[in-house]
Coordinates of C-alpha atoms and ligand atoms in Angstrom, one line a residue:
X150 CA 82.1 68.6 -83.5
X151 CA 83.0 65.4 -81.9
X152 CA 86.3 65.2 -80.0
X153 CA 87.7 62.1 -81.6
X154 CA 87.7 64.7 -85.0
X155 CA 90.8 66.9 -85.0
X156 CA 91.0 70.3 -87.4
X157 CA 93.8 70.8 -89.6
X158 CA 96.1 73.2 -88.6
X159 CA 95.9 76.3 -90.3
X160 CA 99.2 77.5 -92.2
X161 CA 98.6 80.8 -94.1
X162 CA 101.9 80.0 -96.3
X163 CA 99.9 76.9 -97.7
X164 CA 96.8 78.5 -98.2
X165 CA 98.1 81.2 -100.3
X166 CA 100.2 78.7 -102.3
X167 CA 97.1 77.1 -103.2
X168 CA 95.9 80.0 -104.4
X169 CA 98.9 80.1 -106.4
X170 CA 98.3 76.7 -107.3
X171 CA 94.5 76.1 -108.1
X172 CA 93.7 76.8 -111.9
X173 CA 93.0 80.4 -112.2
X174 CA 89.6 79.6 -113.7
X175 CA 88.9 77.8 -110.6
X176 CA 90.0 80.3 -108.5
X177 CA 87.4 82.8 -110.0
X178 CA 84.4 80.6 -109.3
X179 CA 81.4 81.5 -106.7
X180 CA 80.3 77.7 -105.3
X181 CA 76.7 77.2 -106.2
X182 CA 74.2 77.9 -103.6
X183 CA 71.7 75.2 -103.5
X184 CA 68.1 75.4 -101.5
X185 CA 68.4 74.6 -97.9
X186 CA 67.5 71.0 -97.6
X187 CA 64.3 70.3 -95.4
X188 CA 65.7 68.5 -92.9
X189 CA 68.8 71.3 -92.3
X190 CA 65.6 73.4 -91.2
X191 CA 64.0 71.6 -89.1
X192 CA 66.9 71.0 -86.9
X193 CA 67.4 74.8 -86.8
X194 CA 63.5 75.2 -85.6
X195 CA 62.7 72.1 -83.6
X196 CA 59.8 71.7 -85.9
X197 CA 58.7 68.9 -88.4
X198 CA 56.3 70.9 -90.2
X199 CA 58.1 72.5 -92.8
X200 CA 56.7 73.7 -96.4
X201 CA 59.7 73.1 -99.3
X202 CA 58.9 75.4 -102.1
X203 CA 62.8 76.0 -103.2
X204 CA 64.2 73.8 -105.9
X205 CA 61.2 73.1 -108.7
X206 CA 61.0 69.4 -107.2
X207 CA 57.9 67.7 -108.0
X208 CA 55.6 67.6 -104.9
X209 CA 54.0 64.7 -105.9
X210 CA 57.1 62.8 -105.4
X211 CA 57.7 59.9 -108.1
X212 CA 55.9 57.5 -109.8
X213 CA 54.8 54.4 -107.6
X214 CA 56.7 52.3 -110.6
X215 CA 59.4 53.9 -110.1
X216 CA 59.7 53.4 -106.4
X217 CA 59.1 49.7 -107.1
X218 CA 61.5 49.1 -109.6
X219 CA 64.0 50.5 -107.1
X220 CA 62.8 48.3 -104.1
X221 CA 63.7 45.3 -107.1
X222 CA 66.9 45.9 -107.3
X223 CA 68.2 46.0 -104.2
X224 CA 69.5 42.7 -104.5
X225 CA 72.0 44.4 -106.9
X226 CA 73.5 46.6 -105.3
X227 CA 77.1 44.9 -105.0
X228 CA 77.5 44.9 -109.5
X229 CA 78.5 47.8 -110.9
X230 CA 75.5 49.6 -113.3
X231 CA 75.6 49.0 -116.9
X232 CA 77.7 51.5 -118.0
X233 CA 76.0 52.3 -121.3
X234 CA 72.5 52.9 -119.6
X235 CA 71.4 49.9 -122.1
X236 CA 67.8 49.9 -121.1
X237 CA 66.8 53.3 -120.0
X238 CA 68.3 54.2 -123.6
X239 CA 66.2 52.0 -125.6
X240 CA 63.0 53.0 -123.3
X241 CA 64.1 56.8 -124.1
X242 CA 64.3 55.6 -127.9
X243 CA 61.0 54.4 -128.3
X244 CA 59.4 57.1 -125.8
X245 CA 61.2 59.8 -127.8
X246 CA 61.2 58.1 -131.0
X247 CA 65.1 59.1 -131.6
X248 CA 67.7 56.0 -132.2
X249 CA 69.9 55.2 -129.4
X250 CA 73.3 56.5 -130.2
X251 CA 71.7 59.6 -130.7
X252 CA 71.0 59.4 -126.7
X253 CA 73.4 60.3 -123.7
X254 CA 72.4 59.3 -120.1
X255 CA 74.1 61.7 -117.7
X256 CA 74.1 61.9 -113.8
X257 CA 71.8 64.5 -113.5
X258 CA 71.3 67.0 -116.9
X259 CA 73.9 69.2 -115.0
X260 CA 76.3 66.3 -116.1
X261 CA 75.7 66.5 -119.9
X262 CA 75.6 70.2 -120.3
X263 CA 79.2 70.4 -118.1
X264 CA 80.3 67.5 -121.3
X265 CA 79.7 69.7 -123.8
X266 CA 81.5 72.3 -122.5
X267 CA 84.2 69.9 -121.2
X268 CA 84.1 68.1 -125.1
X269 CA 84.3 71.6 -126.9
X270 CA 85.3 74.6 -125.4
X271 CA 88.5 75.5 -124.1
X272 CA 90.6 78.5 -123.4
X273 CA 90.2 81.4 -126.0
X274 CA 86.2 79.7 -126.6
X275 CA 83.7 82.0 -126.1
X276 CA 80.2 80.4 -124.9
X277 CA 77.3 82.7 -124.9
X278 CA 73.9 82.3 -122.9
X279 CA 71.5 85.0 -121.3
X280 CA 71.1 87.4 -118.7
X281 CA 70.2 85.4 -115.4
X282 CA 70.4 82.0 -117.1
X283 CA 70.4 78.9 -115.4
X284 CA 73.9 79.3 -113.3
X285 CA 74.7 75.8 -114.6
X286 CA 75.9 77.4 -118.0
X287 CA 78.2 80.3 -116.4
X288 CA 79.6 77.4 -113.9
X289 CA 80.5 74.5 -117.0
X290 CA 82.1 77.4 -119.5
X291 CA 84.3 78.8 -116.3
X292 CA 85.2 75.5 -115.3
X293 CA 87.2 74.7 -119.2
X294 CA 88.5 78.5 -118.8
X295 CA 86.4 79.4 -122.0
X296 CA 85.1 83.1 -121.2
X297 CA 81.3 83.5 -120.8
X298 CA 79.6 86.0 -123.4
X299 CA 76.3 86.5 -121.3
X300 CA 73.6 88.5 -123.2
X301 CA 71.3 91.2 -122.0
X302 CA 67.8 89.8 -121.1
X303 CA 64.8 91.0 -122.9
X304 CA 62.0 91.4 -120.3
X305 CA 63.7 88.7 -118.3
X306 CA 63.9 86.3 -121.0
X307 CA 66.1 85.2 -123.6
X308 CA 67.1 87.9 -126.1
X309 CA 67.3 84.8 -129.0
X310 CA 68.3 87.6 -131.8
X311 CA 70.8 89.7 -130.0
X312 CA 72.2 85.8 -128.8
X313 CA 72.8 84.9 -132.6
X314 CA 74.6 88.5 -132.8
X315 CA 77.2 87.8 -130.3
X316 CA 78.5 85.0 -132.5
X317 CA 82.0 85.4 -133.2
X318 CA 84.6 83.2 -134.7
X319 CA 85.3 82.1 -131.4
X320 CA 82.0 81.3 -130.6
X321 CA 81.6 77.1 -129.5
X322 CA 78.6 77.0 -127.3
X323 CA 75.2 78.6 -127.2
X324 CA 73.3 77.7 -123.9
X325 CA 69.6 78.2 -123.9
X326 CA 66.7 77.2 -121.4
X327 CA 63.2 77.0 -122.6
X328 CA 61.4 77.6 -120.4
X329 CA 64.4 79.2 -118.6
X330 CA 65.5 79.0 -114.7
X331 CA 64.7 81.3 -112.5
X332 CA 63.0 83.5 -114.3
X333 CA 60.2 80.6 -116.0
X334 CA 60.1 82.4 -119.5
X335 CA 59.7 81.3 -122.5
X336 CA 60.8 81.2 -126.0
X337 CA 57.8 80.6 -128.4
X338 CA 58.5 78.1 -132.5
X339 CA 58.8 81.1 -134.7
X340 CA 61.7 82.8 -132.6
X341 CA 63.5 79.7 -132.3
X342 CA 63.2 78.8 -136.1
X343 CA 64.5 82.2 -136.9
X344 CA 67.2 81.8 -134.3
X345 CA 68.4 78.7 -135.7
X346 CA 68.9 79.9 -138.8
X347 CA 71.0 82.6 -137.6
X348 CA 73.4 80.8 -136.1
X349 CA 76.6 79.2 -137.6
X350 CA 76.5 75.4 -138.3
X351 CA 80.2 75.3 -136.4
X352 CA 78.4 76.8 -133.2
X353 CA 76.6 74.5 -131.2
X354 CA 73.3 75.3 -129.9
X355 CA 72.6 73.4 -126.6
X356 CA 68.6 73.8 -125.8
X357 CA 68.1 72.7 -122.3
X358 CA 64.6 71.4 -121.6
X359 CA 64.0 70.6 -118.3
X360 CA 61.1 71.7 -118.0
X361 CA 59.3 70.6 -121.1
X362 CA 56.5 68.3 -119.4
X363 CA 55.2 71.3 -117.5
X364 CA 55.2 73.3 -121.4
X365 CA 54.0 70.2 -123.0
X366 CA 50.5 70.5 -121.1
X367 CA 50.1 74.1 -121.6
X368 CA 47.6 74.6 -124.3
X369 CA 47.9 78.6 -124.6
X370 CA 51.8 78.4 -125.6
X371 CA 52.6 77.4 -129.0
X372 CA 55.2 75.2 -127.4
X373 CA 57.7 72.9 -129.5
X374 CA 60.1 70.7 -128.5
X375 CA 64.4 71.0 -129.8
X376 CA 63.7 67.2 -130.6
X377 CA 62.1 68.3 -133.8
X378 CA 64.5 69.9 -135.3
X379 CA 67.4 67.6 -134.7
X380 CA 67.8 66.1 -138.3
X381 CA 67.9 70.0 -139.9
X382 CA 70.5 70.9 -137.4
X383 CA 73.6 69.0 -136.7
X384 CA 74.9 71.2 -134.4
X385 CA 72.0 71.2 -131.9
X386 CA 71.7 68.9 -128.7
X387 CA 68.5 69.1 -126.7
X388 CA 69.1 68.1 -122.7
X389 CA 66.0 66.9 -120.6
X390 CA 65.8 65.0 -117.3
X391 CA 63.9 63.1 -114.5
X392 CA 64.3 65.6 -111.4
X393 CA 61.7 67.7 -112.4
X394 CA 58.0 66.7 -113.8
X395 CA 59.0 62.8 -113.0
X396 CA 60.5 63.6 -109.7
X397 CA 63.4 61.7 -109.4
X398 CA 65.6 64.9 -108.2
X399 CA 67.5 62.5 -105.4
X400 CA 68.9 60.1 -108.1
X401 CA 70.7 62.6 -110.3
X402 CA 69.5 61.2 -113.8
X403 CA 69.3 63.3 -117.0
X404 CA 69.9 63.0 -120.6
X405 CA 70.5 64.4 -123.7
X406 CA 69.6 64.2 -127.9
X407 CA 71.9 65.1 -130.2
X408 CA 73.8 63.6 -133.6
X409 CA 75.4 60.9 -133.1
X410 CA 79.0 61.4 -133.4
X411 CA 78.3 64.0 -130.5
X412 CA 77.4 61.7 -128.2
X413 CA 80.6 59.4 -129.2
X414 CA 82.9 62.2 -128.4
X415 CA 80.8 63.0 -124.9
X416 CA 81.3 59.0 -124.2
X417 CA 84.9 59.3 -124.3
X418 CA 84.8 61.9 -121.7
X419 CA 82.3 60.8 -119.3
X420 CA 82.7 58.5 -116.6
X421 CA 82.4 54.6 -117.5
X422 CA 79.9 54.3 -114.6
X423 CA 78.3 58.1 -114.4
X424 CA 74.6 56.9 -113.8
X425 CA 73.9 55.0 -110.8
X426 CA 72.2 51.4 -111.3
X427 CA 68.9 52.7 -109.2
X428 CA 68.6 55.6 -110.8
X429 CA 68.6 53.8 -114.4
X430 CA 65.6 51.3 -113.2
X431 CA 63.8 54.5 -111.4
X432 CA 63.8 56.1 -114.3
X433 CA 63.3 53.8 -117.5
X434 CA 60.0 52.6 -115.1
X435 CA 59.3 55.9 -114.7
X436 CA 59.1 56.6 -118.3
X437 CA 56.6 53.7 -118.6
X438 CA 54.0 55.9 -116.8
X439 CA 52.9 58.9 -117.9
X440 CA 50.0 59.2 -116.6
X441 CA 51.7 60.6 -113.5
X442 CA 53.5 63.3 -115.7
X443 CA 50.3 64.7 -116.5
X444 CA 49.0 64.1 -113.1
X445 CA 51.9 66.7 -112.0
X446 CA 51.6 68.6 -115.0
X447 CA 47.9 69.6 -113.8
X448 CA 48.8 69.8 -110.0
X449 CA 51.4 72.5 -110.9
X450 CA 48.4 74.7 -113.6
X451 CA 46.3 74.4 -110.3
X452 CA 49.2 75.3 -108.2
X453 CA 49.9 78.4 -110.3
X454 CA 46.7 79.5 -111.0
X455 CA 46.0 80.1 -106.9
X456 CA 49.6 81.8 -106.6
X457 CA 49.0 83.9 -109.5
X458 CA 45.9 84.8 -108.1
X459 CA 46.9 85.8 -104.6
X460 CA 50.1 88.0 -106.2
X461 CA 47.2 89.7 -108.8
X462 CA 44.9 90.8 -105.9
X463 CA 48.3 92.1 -103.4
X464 CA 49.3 93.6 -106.8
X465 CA 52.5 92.2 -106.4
X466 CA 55.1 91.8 -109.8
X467 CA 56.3 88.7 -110.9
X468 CA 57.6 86.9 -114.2
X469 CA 54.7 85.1 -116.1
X470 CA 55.7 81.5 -116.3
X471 CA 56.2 78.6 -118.0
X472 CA 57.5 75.9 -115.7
X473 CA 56.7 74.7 -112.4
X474 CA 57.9 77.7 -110.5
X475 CA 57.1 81.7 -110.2
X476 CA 59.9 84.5 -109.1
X477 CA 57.9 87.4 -107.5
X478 CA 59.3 90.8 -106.8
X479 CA 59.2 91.2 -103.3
X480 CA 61.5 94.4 -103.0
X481 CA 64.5 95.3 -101.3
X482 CA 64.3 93.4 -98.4
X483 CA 64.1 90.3 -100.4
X484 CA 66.9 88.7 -98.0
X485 CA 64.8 89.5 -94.6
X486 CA 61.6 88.1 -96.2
X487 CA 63.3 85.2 -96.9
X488 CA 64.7 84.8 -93.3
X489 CA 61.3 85.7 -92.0
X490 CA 59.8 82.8 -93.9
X491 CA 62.5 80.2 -93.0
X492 CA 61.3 80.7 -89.2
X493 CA 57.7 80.2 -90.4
X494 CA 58.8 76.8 -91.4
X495 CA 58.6 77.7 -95.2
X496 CA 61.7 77.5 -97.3
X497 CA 61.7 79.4 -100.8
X498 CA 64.9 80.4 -103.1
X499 CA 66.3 84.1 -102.7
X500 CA 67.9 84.6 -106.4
X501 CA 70.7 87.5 -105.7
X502 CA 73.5 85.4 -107.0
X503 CA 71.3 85.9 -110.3
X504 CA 71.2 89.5 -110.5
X505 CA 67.7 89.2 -109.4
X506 CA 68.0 90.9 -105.3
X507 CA 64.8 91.8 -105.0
X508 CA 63.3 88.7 -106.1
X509 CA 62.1 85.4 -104.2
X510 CA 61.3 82.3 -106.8
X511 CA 58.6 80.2 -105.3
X512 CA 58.3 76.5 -106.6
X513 CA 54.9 75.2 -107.1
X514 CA 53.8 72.4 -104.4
X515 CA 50.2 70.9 -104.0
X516 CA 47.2 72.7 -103.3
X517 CA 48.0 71.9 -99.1
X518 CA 51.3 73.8 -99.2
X519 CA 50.6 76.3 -101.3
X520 CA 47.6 77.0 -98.6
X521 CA 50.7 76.8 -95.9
X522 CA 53.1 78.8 -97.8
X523 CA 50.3 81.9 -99.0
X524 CA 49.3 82.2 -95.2
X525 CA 53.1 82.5 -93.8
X526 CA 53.5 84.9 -97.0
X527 CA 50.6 87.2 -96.6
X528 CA 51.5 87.4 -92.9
X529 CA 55.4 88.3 -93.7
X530 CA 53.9 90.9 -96.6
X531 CA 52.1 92.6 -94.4
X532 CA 54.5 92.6 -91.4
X533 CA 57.1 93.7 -93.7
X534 CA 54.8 96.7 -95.4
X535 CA 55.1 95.2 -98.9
X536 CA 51.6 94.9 -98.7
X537 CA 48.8 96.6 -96.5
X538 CA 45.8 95.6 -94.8
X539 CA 43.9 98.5 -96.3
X540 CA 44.7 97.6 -99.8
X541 CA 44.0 93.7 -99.1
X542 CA 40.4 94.9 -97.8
X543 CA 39.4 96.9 -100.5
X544 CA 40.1 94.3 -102.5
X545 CA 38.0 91.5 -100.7
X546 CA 35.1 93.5 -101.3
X547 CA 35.8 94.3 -105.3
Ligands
PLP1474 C1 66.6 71.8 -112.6 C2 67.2 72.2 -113.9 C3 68.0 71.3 -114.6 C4 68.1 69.8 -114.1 O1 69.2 69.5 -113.4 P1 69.4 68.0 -113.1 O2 70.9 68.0 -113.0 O3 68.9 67.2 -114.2 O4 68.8 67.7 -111.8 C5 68.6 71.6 -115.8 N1 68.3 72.8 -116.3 C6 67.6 73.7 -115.7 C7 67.3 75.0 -116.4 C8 67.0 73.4 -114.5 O5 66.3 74.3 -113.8

């Protein structure tokens, strides 16, 4: 720390009255543990080579539109953005082939599902989602000091039945993810019709689909999309965003779909300028081409088809999935793994604060790092016993 930068002197009679003073839902909450950014890395192991595999970002980077659009406007940066995301709603409109005021632009999707939470559950609310659900759920119904009904998993995924049975009168939310994060299963259209049907029109259903491009390409899934069932169901809200499949992660823009008195009551909440001007030309030109959604869309199948294949022939366990990352079952020395392949310049997520400890969740990158990243892997396997030389040259000779 630099000199001129003086510490704060510690008084323990302050720090427990803040304890005292902070909001007691606030007080219970575990910070969110993001993936250790690249650069954080590299200055921990002198190197520049280092393989990101950690927070499902497209490794493609972003549309060359998109890029340009941003290098356009850099004239503008001393205006404030137009609050009501004007353009990037009406390019979502006809994209999505939803009216306008059925659309909320949020900073990030993490903004719009925290809204909902913030719009319409409060003490004494219950909000119910699954069994290692994205964290993003637990962390927006804690926040409004509803309490958090979270619902056994079935095989790792969403239990959609036993979900509509924890409805209770008190009952404002239903968080889902399709496919879901970290665990990358999925709900298939008959479960989800028979879901909605179950639950209460005064219950709202938010179906979170950030990784819908990825399911979109998949021709072996009878995938669907929440947008198609918005005029039968008032009460759902489908969220989707830009940081995954159009990889715009580093601009925080997101969205969601839902009737539109909703997204009136959301706009009173949100922040007159919650979306930053770059991010709403990054994304409305990124919108425009789609070519490099399925471009990704293919890069992560391939991706997932060699990673699949290396964990089938180590016969090591992970959970089938549907989105552009796959959580593997390592075993109990999940954390040292880990460690071991941060110091071979290869940074993946460990997913203990999910329940999952003996777990790693691998994001798919292009067919060079995933070459990178299943050579420092198979290397730390082996070193670590989880799999054995013997085993791996039986195999090369099936
Ligand atoms: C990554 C992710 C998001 C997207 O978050 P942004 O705030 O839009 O970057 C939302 N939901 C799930 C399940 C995710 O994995």
């Amino acid at each position: 720390m630099s000199e001129k930068i003086k510490k704060m002197p510690k008084s323990p009679v302050l720090m427990s009255e803040l304890d005292q003073m902070v909001l007691p839902q606030v007080l219970k909450i575990s910070p969110y543990v993001p993936g250790k950014p690249v650069s954080e890395l590299q200055r921990e192991l002198g190197v520049q080579q280092v393989v990101k595999l950690a927070s499902n970002e497209n490794p493609l980077g972003c549309s060359p539109r998109a890029t340009a659009a941003i290098q356009n406007s850099l004239s503008e940066l001393g205006r404030y953005p137009d609050g009501s995301a004007y353009y990037l709603k009406q390019a979502l409109s006809e994209h999505l082939g939803r009216p306008a005021d059925e659309i909320l632009v949020g900073n990030g999707s993490n903004e719009v599902l925290e809204l909902v939470a913030r719009a319409f559950a409060t003490v004494g609310d219950e909000v119910i989602y699954s069994q290692y659900a994205f964290i993003v759920y637990a962390l927006s119904t804690q926040v409004v000091g509803a309490t958090g009904v979270e619902v056994p998993a079935k095989a790792y995924g969403h239990d959609l039945m036993a979900m509509a049975e924890a409805v209770t009168e008190r009952t404002k939310i239903i968080y889902l993810a399709n496919p879901n994060n970290p665990t990358g299963t999925f709900f298939e259209r008959a479960e989800w019709e028979a879901f909605l049907q179950a639950v209460p029109q005064n219950v709202l259903i938010v179906l979170d689909e950030a990784y819908y491009e990825y399911v979109a390409e998949m021709a072996e899934v009878d995938g669907f999309s929440g947008m198609d069932y918005l005029d039968d169901y008032p009460n759902l809200i489908v969220t989707r965003t830009f940081s995954k499949a159009y990889g715009l992660a580093a601009l925080r823009v997101g969205y969601l779909v839902a009737h539109p008195q909703i997204v009136d009551y959301l706009n009173r909440i949100r922040e007159p300028f919650n979306v930053n001007h770059l991010a709403l030309v990054a994304a409305e030109s990124a919108l425009q081409d789609q070519a490099f959604v399925t471009k990704s869309a293919q890069v992560n199948r391939e991706g997932k088809v060699v990673l699949e294949a290396f964990l089938q022939r180590y016969h090591i366990p992970y959970i089938p999935s549907a989105g552009n990352f796959i959580t593997i079952e390592v075993g109990e020395q999940a954390a040292e793994i880990n460690e071991a392949l941060l110091s071979h310049g290869v940074i993946v997520r460990p997913v203990s604060n999910y329940g999952l400890k003996h777990y790693l969740r691998v994001s798919i990158g292009t067919a060079a790092e995933m070459q990178k990243f299943l050579s420092a892997f198979r290397e730390v396997l082996l070193a670590f016993g989880v799999i054995t030389p013997l085993e791996e040259s039986s195999d090369e000779s099936e």
